[in-house]
PDB file of C-alpha atoms in Angstrom:
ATOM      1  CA  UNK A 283       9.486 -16.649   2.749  1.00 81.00           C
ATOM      2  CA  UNK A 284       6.681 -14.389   4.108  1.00 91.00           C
ATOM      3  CA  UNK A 285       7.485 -10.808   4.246  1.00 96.00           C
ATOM      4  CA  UNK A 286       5.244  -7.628   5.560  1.00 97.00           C
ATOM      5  CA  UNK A 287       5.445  -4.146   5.681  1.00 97.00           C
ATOM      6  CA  UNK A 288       3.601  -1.940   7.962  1.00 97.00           C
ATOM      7  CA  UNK A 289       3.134   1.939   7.499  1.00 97.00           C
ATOM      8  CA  UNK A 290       0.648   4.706   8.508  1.00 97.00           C
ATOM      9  CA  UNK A 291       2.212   5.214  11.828  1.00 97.00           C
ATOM     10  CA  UNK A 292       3.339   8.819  13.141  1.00 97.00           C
ATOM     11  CA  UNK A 293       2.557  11.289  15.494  1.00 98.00           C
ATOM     12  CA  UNK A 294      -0.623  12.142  16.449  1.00 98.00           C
ATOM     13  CA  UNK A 295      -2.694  14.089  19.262  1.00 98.00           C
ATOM     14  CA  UNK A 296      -4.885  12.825  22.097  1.00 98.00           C
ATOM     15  CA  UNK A 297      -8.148  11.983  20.732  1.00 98.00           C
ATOM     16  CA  UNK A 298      -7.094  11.726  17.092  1.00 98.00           C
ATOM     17  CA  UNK A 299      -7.192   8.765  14.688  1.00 98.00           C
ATOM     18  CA  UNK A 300      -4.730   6.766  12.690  1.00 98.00           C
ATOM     19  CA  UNK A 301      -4.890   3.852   9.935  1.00 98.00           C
ATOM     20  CA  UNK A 302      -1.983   1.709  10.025  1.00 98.00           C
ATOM     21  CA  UNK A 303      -1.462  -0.792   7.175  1.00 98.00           C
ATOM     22  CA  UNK A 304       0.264  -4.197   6.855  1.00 98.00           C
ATOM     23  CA  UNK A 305       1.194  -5.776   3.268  1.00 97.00           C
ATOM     24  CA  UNK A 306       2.131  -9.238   2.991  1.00 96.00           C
ATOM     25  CA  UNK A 307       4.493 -10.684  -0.030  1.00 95.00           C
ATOM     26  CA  UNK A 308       5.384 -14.368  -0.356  1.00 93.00           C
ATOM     27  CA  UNK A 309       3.827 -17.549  -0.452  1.00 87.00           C
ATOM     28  CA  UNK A 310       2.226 -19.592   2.655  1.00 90.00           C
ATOM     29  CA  UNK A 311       0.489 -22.594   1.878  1.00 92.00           C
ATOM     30  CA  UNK A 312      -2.493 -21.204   4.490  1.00 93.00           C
ATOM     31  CA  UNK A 313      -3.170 -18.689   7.067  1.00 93.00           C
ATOM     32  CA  UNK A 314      -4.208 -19.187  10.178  1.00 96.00           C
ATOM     33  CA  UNK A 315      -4.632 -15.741  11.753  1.00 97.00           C
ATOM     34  CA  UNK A 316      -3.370 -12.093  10.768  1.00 98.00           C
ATOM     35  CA  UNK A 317      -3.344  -8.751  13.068  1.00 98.00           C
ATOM     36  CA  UNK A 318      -1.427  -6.552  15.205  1.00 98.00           C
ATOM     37  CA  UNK A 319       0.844  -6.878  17.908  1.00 98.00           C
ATOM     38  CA  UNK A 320       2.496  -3.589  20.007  1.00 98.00           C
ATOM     39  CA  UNK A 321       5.033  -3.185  22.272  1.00 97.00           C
ATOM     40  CA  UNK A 322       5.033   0.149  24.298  1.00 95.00           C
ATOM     41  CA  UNK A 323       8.125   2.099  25.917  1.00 91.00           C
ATOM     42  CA  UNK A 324       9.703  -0.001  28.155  1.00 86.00           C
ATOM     43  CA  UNK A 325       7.454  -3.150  27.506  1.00 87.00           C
ATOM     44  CA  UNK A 326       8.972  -6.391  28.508  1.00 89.00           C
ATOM     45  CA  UNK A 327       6.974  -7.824  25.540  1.00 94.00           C
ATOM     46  CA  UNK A 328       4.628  -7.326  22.550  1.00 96.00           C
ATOM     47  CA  UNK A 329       0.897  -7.050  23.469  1.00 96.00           C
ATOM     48  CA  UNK A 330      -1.784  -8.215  21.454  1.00 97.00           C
ATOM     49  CA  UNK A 331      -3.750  -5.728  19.913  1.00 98.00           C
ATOM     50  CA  UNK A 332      -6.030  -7.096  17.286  1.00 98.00           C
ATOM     51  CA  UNK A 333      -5.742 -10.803  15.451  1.00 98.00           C
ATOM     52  CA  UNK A 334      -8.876 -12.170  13.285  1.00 97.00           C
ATOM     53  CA  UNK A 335      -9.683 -15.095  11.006  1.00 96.00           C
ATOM     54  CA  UNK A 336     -12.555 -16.292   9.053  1.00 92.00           C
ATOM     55  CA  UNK A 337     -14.543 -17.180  12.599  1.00 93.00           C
ATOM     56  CA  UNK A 338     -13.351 -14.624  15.098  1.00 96.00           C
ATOM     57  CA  UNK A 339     -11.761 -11.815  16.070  1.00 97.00           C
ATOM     58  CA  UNK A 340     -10.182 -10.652  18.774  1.00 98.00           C
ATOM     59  CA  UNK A 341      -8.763  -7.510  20.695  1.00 98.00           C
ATOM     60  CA  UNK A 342      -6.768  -6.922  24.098  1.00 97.00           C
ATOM     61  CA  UNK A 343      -8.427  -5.170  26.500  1.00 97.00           C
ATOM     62  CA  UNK A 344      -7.261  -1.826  26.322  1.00 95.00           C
ATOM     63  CA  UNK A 345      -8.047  -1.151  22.760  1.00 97.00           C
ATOM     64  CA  UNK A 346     -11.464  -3.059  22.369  1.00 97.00           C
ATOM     65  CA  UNK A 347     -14.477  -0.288  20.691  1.00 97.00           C
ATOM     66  CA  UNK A 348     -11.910   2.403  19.848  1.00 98.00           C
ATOM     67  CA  UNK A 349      -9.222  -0.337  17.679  1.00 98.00           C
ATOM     68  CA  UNK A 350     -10.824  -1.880  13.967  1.00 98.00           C
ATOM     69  CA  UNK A 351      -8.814  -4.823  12.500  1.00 98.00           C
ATOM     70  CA  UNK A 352      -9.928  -5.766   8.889  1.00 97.00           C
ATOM     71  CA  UNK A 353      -8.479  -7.381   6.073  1.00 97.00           C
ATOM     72  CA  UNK A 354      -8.564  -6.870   1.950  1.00 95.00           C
ATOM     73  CA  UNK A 355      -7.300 -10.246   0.659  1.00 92.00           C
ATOM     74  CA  UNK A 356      -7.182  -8.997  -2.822  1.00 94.00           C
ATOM     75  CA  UNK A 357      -4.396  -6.605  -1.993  1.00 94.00           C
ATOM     76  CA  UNK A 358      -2.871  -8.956   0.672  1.00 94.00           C
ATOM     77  CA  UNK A 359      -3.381  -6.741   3.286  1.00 97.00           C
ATOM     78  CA  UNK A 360      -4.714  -5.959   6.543  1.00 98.00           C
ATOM     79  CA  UNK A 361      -5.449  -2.936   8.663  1.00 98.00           C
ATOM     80  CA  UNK A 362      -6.079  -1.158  12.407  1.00 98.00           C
ATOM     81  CA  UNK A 363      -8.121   1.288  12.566  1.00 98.00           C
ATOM     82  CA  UNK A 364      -7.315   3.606  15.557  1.00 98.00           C
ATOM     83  CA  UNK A 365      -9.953   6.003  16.875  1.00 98.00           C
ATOM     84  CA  UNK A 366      -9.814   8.260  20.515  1.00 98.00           C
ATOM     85  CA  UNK A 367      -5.965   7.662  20.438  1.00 98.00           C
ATOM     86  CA  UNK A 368      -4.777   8.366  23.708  1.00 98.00           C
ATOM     87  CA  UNK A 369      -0.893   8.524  25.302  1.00 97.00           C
ATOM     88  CA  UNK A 370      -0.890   5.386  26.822  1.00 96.00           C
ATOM     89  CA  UNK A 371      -1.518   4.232  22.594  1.00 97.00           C
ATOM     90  CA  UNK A 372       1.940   5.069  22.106  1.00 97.00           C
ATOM     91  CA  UNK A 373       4.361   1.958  20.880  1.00 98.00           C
ATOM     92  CA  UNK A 374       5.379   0.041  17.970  1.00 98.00           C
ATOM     93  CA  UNK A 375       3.295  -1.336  15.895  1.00 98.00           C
ATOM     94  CA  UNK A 376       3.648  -5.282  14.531  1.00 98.00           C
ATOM     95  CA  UNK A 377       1.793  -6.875  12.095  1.00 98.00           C
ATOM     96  CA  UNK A 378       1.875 -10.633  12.401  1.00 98.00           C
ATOM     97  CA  UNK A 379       0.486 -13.822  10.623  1.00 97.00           C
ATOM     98  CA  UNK A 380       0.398 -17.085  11.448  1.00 96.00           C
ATOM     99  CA  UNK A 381       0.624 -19.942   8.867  1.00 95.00           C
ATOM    100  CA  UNK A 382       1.415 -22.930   7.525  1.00 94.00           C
ATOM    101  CA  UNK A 383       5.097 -22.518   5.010  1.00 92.00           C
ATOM    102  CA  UNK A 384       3.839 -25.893   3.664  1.00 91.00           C
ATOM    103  CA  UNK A 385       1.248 -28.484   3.781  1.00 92.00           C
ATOM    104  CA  UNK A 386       3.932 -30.732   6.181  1.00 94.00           C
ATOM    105  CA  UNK A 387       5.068 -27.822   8.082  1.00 93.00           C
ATOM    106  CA  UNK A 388       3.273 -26.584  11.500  1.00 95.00           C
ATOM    107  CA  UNK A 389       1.991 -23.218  12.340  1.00 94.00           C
ATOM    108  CA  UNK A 390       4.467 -20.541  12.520  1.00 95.00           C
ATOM    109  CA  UNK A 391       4.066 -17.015  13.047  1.00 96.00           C
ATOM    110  CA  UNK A 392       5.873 -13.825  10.699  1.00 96.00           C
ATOM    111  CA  UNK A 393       6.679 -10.727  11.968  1.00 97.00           C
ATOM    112  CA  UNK A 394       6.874  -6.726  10.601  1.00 97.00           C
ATOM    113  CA  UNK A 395       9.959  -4.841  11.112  1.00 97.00           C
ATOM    114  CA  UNK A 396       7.352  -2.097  13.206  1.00 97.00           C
ATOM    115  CA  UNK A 397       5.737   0.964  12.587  1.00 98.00           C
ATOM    116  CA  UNK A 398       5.543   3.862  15.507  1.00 98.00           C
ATOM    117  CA  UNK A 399       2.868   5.302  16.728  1.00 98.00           C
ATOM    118  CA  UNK A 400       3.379   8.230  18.873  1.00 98.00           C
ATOM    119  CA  UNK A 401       0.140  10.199  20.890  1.00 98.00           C
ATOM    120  CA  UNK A 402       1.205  13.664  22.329  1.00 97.00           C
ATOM    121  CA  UNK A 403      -1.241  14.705  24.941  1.00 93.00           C
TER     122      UNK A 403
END
């Protein structure tokens, strides 16, 4: 069973920065993809933010050149990098991976409990 924990999220002013971090635990026979999912106030659904593997990464829209995903495999984690936060920033962070359990099994994707980010203008 694959578990992760995000933190680094808080409060924060228009314009500032934040790091938020994600540590995984467990075994998974292979990953497929890690990053960050959010879901803002009143959101329907979690957006992507940021997801990368070996050959690509990529970002939703709103986020791409201020948002820096990267990963330190060594200490089974991964990051976001926030820069020129602004209110609209504000939600819950998710980290997620998707991965094989097993050699047999198919793709599935884990899920953080959340970490909030709040931007005060």
């Amino acid at each position: 069973q694959v578990q992760l924990v995000e933190s680094g999220g808080g409060l924060v002013q228009s314009g500032g920065s934040l790091r938020l971090s994600c540590e995984a635990s467990g075994n998974m026979f292979s990953i497929h993809s890690r990053g960050w999912y959010r879901q803002t106030p009143g959101g329907s659904q979690r957006e992507l933010v940021a997801m990368f593997n070996n050959s690509r990464t990529d970002y939703g829209d709103s986020v791409r050149g201020r948002f820096t995903v990267s990963g330190d495999d060594a200490k089974n984690s991964i990051y976001l990098q926030m820069a020129t936060l602004q209110p609209r920033d504000t939600a819950v962070y998710y980290c997620r991976y998707e991965g094989r359990p097993s050699r047999l099994e198919a793709i599935y994707g884990y899920w953080g409990q959340g970490t909030q980010v709040t931007v005060s203008s």
